[in-house]
PDB file of C-alpha atoms in Angstrom:
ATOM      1  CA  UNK S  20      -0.152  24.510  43.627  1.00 51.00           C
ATOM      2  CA  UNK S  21      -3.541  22.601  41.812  1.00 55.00           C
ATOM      3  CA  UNK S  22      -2.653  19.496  40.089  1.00 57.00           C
ATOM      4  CA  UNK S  23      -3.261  19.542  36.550  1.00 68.00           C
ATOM      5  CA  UNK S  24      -6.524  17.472  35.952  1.00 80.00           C
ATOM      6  CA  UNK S  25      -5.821  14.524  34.011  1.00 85.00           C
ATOM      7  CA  UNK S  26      -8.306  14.417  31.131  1.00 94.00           C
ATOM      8  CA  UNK S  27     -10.203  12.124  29.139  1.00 95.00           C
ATOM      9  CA  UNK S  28      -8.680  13.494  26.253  1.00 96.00           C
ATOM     10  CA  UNK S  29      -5.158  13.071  27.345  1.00 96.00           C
ATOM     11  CA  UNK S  30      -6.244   9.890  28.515  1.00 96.00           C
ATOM     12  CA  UNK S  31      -6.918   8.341  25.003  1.00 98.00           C
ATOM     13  CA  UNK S  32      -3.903   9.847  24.015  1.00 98.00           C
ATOM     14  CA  UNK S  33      -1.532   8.310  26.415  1.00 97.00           C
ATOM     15  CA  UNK S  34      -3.227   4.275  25.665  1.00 97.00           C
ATOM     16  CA  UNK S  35      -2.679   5.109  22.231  1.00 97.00           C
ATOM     17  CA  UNK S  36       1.144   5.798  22.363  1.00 97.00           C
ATOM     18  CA  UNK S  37       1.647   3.265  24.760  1.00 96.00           C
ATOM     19  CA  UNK S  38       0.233   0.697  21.953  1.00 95.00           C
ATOM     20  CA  UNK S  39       2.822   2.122  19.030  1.00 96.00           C
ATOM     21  CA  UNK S  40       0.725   5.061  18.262  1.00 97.00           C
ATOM     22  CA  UNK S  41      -2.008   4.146  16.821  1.00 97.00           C
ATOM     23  CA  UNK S  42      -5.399   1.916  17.209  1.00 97.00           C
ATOM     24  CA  UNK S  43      -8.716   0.393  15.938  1.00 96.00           C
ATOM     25  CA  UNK S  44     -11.373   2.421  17.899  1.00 96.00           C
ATOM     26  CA  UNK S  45     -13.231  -0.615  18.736  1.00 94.00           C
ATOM     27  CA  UNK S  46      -9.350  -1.373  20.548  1.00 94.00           C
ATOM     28  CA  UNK S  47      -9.727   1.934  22.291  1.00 96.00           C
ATOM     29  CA  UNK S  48     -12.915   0.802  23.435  1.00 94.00           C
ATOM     30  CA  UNK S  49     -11.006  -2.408  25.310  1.00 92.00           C
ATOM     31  CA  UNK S  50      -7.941  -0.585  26.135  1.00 95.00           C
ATOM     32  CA  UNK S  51      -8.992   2.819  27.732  1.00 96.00           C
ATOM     33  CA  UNK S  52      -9.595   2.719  31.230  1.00 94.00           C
ATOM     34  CA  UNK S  53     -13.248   4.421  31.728  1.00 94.00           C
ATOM     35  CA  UNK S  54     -14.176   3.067  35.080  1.00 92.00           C
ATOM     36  CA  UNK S  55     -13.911   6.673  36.380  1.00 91.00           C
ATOM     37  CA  UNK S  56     -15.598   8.501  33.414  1.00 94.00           C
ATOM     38  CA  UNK S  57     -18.539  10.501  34.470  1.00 89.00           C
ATOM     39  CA  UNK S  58     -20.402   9.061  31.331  1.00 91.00           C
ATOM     40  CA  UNK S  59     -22.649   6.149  30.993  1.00 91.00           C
ATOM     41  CA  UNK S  60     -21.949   6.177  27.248  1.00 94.00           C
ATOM     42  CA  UNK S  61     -17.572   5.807  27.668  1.00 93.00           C
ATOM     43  CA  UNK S  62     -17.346   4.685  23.680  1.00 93.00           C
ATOM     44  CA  UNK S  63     -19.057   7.768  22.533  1.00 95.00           C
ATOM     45  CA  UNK S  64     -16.670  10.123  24.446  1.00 96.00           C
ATOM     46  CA  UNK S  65     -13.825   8.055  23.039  1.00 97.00           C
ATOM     47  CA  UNK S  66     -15.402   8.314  19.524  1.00 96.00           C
ATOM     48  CA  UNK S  67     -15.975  12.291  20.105  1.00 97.00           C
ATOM     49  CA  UNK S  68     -12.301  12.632  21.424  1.00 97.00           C
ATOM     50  CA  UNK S  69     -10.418  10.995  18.167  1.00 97.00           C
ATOM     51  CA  UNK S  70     -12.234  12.639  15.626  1.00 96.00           C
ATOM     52  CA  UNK S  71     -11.801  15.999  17.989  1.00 97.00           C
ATOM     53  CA  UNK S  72      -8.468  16.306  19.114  1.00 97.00           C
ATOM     54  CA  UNK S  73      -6.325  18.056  16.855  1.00 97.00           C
ATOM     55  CA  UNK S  74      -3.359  15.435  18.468  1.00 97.00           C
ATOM     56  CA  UNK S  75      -5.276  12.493  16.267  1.00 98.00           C
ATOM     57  CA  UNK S  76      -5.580  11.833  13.061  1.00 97.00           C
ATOM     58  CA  UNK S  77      -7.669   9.059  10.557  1.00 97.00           C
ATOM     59  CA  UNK S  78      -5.691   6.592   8.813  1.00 97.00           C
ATOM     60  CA  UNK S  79      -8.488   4.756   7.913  1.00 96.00           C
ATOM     61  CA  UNK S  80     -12.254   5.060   9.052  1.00 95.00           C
ATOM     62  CA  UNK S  81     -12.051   2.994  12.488  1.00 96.00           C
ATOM     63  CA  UNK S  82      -8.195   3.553  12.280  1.00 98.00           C
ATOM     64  CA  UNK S  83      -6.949   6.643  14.177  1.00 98.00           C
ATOM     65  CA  UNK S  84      -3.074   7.565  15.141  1.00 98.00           C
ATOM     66  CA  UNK S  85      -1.278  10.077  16.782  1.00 98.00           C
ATOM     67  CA  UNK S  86       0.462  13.139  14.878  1.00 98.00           C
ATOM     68  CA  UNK S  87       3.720  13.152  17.035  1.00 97.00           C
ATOM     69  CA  UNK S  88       4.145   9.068  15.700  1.00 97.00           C
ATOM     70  CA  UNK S  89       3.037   9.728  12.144  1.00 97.00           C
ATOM     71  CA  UNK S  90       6.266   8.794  10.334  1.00 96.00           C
ATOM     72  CA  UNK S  91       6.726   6.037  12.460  1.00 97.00           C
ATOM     73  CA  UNK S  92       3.163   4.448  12.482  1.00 97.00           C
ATOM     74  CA  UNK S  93       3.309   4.973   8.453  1.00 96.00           C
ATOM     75  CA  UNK S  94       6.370   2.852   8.270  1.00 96.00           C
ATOM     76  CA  UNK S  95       5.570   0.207  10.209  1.00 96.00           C
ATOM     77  CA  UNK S  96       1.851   0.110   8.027  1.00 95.00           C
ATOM     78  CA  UNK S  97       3.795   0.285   4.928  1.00 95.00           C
ATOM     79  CA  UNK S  98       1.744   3.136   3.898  1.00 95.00           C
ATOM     80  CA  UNK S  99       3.634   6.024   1.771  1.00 93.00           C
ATOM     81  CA  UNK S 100       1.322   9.231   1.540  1.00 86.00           C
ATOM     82  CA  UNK S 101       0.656  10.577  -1.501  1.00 88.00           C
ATOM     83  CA  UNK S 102       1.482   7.087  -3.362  1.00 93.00           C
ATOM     84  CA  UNK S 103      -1.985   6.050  -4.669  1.00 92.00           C
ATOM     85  CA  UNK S 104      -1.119   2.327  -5.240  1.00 93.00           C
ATOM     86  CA  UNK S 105       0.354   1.989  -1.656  1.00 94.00           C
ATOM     87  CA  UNK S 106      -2.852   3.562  -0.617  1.00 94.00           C
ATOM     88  CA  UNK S 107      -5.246   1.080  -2.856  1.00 94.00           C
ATOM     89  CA  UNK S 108      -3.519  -1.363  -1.146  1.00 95.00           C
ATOM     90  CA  UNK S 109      -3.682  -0.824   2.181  1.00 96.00           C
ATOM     91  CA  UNK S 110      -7.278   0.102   1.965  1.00 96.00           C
ATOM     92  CA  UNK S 111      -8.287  -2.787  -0.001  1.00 96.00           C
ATOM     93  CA  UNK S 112      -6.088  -5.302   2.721  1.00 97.00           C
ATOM     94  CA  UNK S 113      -7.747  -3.340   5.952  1.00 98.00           C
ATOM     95  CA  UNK S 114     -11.299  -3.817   4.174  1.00 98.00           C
ATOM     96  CA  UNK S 115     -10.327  -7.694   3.926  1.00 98.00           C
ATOM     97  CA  UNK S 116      -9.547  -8.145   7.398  1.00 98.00           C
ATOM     98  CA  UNK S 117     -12.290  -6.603   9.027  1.00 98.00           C
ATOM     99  CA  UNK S 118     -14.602  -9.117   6.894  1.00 98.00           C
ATOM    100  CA  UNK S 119     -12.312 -11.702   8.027  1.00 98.00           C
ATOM    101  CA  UNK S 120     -12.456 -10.308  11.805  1.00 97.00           C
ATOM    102  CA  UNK S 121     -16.176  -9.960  11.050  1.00 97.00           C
ATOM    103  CA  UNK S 122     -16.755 -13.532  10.260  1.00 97.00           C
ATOM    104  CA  UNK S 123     -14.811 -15.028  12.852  1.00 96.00           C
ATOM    105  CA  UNK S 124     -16.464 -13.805  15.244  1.00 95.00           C
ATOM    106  CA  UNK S 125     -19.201 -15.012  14.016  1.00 94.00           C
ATOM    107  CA  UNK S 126     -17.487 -18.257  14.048  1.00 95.00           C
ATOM    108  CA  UNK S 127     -16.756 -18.809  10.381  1.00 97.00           C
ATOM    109  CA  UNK S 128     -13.891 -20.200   8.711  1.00 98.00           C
ATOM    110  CA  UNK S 129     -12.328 -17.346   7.109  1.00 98.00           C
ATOM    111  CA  UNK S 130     -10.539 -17.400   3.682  1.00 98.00           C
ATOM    112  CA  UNK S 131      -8.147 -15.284   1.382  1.00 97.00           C
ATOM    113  CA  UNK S 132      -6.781 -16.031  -1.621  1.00 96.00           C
ATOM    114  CA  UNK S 133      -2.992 -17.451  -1.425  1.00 94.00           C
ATOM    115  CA  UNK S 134      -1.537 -14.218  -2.978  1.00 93.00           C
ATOM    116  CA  UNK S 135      -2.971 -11.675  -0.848  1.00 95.00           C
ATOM    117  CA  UNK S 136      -1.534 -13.695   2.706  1.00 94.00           C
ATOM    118  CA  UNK S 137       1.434 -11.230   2.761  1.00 94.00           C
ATOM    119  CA  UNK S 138      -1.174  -7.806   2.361  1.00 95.00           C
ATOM    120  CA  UNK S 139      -1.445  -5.984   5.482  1.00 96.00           C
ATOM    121  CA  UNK S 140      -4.393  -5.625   7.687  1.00 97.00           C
ATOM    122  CA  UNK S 141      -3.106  -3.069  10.182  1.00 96.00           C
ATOM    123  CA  UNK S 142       0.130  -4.035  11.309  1.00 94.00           C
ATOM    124  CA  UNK S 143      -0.509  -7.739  10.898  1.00 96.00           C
ATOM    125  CA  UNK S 144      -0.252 -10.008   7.396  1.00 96.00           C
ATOM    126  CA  UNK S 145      -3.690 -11.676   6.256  1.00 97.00           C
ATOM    127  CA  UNK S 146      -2.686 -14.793   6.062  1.00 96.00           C
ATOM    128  CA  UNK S 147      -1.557 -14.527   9.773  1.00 96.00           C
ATOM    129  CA  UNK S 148      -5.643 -13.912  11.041  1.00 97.00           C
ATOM    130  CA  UNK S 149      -7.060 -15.880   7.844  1.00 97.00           C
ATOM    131  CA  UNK S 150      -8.187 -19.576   8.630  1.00 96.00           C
ATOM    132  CA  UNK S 151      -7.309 -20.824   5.138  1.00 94.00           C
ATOM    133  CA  UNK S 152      -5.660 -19.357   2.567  1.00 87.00           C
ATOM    134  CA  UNK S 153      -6.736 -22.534   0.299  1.00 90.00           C
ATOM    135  CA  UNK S 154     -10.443 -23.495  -0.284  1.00 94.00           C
ATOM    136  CA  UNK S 155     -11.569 -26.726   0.873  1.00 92.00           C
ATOM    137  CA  UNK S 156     -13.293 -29.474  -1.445  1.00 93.00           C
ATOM    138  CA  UNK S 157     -16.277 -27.923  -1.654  1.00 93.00           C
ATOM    139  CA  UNK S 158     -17.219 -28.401  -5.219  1.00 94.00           C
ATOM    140  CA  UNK S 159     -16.200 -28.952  -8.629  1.00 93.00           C
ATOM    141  CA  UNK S 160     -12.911 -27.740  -9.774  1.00 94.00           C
ATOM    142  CA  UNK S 161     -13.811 -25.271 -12.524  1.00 93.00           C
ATOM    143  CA  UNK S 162     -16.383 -23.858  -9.922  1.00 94.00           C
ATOM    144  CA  UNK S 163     -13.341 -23.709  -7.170  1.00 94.00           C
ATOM    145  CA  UNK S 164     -10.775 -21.614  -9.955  1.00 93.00           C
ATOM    146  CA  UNK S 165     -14.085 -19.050  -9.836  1.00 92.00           C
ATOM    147  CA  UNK S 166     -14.159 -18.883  -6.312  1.00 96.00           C
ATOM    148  CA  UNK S 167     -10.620 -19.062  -6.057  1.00 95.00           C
ATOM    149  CA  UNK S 168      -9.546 -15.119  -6.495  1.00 95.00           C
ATOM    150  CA  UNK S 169     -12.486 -14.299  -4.284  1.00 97.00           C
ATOM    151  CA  UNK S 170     -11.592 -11.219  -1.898  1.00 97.00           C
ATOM    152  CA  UNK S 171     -13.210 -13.044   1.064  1.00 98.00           C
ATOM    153  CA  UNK S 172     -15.329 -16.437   1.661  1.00 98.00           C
ATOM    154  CA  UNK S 173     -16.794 -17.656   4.737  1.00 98.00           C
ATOM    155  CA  UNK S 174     -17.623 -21.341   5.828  1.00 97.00           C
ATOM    156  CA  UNK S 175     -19.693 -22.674   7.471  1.00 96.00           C
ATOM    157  CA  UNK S 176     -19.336 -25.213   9.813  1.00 95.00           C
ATOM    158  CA  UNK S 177     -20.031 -27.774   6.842  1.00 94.00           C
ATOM    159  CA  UNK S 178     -17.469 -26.159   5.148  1.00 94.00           C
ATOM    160  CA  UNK S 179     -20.009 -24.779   2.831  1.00 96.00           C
ATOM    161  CA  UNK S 180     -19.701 -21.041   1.667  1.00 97.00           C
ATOM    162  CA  UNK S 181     -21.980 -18.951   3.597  1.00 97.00           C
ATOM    163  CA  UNK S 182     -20.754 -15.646   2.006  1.00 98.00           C
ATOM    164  CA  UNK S 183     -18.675 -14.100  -0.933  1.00 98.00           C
ATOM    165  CA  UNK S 184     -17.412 -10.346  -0.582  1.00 98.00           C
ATOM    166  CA  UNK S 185     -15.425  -8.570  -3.131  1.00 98.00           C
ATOM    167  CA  UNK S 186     -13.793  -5.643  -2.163  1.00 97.00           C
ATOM    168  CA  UNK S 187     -14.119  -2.812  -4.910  1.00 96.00           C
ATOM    169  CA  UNK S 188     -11.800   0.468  -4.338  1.00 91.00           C
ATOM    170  CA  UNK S 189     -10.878   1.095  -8.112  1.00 86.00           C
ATOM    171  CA  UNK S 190     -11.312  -2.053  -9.978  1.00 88.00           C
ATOM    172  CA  UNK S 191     -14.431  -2.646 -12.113  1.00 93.00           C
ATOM    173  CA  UNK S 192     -16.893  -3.931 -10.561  1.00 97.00           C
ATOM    174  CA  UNK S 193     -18.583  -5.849 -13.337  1.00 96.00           C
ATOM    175  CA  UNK S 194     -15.717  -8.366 -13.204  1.00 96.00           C
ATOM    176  CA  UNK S 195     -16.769  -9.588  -9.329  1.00 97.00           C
ATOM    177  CA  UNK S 196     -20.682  -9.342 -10.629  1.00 97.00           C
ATOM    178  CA  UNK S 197     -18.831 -12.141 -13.380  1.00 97.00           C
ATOM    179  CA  UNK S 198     -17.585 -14.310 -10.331  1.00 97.00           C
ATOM    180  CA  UNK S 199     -20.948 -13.746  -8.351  1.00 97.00           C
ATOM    181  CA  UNK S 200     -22.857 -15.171 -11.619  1.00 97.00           C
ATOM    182  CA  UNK S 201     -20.609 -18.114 -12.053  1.00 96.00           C
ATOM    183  CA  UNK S 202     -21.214 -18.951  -8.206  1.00 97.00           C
ATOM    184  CA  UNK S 203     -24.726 -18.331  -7.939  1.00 97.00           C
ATOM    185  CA  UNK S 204     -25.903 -22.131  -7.621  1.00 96.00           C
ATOM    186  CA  UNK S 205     -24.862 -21.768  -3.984  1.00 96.00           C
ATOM    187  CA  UNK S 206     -26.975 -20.960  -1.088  1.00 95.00           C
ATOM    188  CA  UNK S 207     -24.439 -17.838  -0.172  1.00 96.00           C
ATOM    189  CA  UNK S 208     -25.144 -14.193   0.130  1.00 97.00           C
ATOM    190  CA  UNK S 209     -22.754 -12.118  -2.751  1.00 98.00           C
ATOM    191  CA  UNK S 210     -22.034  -8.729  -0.908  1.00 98.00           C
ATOM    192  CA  UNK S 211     -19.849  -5.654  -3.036  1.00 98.00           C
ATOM    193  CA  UNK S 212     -17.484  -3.710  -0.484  1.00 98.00           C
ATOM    194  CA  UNK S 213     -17.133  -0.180  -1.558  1.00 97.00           C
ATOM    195  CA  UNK S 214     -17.201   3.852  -1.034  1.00 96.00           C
ATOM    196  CA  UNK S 215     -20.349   4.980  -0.496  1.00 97.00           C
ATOM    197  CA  UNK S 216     -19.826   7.049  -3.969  1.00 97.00           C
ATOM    198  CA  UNK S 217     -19.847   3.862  -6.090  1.00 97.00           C
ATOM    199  CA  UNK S 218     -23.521   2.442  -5.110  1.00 97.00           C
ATOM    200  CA  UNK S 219     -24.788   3.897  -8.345  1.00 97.00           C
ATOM    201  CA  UNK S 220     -22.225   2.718 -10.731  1.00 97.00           C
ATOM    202  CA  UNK S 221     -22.914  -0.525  -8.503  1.00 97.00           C
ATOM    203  CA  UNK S 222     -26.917  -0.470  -9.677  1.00 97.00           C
ATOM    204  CA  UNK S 223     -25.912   0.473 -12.846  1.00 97.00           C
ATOM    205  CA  UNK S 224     -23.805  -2.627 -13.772  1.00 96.00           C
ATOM    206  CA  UNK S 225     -25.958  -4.778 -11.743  1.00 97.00           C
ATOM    207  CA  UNK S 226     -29.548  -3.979 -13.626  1.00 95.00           C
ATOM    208  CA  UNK S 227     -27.859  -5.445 -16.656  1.00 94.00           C
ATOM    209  CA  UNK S 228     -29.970  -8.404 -18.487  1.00 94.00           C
ATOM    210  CA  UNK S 229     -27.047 -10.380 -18.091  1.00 94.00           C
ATOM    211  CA  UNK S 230     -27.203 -10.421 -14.429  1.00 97.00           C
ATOM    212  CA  UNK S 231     -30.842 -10.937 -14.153  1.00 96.00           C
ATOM    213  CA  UNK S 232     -30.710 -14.070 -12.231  1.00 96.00           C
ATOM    214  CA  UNK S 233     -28.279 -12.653  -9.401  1.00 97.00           C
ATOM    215  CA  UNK S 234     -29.726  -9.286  -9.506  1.00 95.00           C
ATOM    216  CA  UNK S 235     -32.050  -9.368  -6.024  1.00 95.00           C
ATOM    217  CA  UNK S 236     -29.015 -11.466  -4.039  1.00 96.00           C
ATOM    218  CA  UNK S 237     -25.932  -8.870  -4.281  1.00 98.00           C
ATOM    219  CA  UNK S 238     -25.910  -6.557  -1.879  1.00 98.00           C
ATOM    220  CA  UNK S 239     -23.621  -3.490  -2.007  1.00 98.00           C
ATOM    221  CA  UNK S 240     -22.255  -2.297   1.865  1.00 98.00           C
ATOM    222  CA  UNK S 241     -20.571   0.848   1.881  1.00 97.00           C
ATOM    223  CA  UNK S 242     -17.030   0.982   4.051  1.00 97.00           C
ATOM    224  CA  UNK S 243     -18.697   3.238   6.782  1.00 96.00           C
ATOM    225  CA  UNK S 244     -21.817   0.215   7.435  1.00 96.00           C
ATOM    226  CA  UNK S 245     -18.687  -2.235   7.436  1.00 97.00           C
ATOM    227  CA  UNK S 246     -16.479  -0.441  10.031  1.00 96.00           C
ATOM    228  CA  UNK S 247     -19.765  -0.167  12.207  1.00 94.00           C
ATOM    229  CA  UNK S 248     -20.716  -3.760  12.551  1.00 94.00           C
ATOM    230  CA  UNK S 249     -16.639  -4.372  12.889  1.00 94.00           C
ATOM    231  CA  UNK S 250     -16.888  -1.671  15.940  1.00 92.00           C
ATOM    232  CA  UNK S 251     -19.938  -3.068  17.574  1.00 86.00           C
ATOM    233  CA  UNK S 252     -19.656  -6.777  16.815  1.00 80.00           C
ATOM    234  CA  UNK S 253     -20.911  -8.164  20.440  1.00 61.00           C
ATOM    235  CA  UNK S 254     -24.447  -7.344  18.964  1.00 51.00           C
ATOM    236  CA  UNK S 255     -24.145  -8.772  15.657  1.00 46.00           C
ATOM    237  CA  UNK S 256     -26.769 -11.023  14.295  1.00 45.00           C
ATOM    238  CA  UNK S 257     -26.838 -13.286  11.629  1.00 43.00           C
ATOM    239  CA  UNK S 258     -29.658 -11.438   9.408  1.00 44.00           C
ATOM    240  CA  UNK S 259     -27.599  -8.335  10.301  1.00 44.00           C
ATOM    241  CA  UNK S 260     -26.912  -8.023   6.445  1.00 43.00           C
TER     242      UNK S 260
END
């Protein structure tokens, strides 16, 4: 009697329900065993298998789960399908925390403001992978209540900010532009986090006279380009963005 041949496939399958069900894919990178993969390129098979097998699905781009654990992988991420705000929320809290992952890594102190600590990222709470969750003396007060609500600031190691993001899934985006304008005296890069599909209303709001002076510094990075430089961070650079 042939042994049945144990497959990639089933391979990815079994590391992600022995880690609850569910993974980042640049965890499935760390946590599959490949050494005996027939492949010099063992990500790209793993990337071909979850977006193949009809045994995975996408929670998120990046963020892939088995079918047999749905219900319990969408309690324990306190997402309810079907309920748009418990979506918005989710989304806009995984967003955050792959900036924050992002910028650690690149050894930055990582913020997020006080009342989003408790927002999931994953299965973990922001303020739980977050350096600070209050902004250090950096500069005047009234400039520090603008800063204050932003979605994500990192530090440098002069406790300077290097970088402001504002995460955009439904809000307006003229409102972070607002922020971005107040804060523009700083040497920091402004940088809108969105879908793809909002770049134009982006440009639109931008190329306003009113944002003239901050026009040619925000930058608008789609979630796709932000999930990529999450997934391959070992060859991130600093002029990356």
């Amino acid at each position: 009697m042939k042994t049945k041949k144990y497959t990639q496939t089933q391979q990815v399958i079994d590391t992600l329900r022995e880690h609850g069900g569910y993974a980042t894919l640049r965890n499935l990178y760390h946590l599959v065993d490949t050494s005996t993969w027939a492949t010099k390129t063992p990500q790209e098979s793993i990337r071909r298998i979850v977006q193949q097998s009809s045994d995975i699905f996408k929670i998120q781009p990046g963020l892939w789960a088995l079918k047999e654990c749905r219900d319990d992988v969408m309690h324990k991420l306190e997402l309810k399908p079907g309920n748009k705000k418990s979506e918005e929320t989710f989304t806009h809290g995984y967003y955050q925390g792959l900036l924050v992952e992002i910028g650690k890594f690149r050894r930055m102190t990582t913020y997020v403001p006080a009342q989003d600590q408790n927002r999931l990222f994953i299965d973990k709470k922001l303020g739980e992978i977050t350096d600070i969750t209050n902004l250090p003396d950096f500069t005047y007060d009234n400039l520090k209540r603008k800063a204050r609500s932003i979605d994500v600031i990192w530090f440098n190691e002069r406790q300077m900010p290097s970088d402001f993001y504002e995460v955009e899934h439904t809000t307006d985006i003229k409102n972070s532009l607002s922020k971005f304008y107040e804060l523009q005296d700083f040497h920091a890069g402004f940088f809108i986090v969105a879908d793809a599909k909002r770049k134009k209303e982006f440009e639109d709001k931008l190329n306003v006279s009113m944002f003239s002076s901050i026009e040619k510094r925000v930058k608008f990075l789609n979630y796709a380009q932000v999930v990529g430089i999450y997934e391959g961070m070992r060859k991130i650079e600093r002029n990356l963005w």
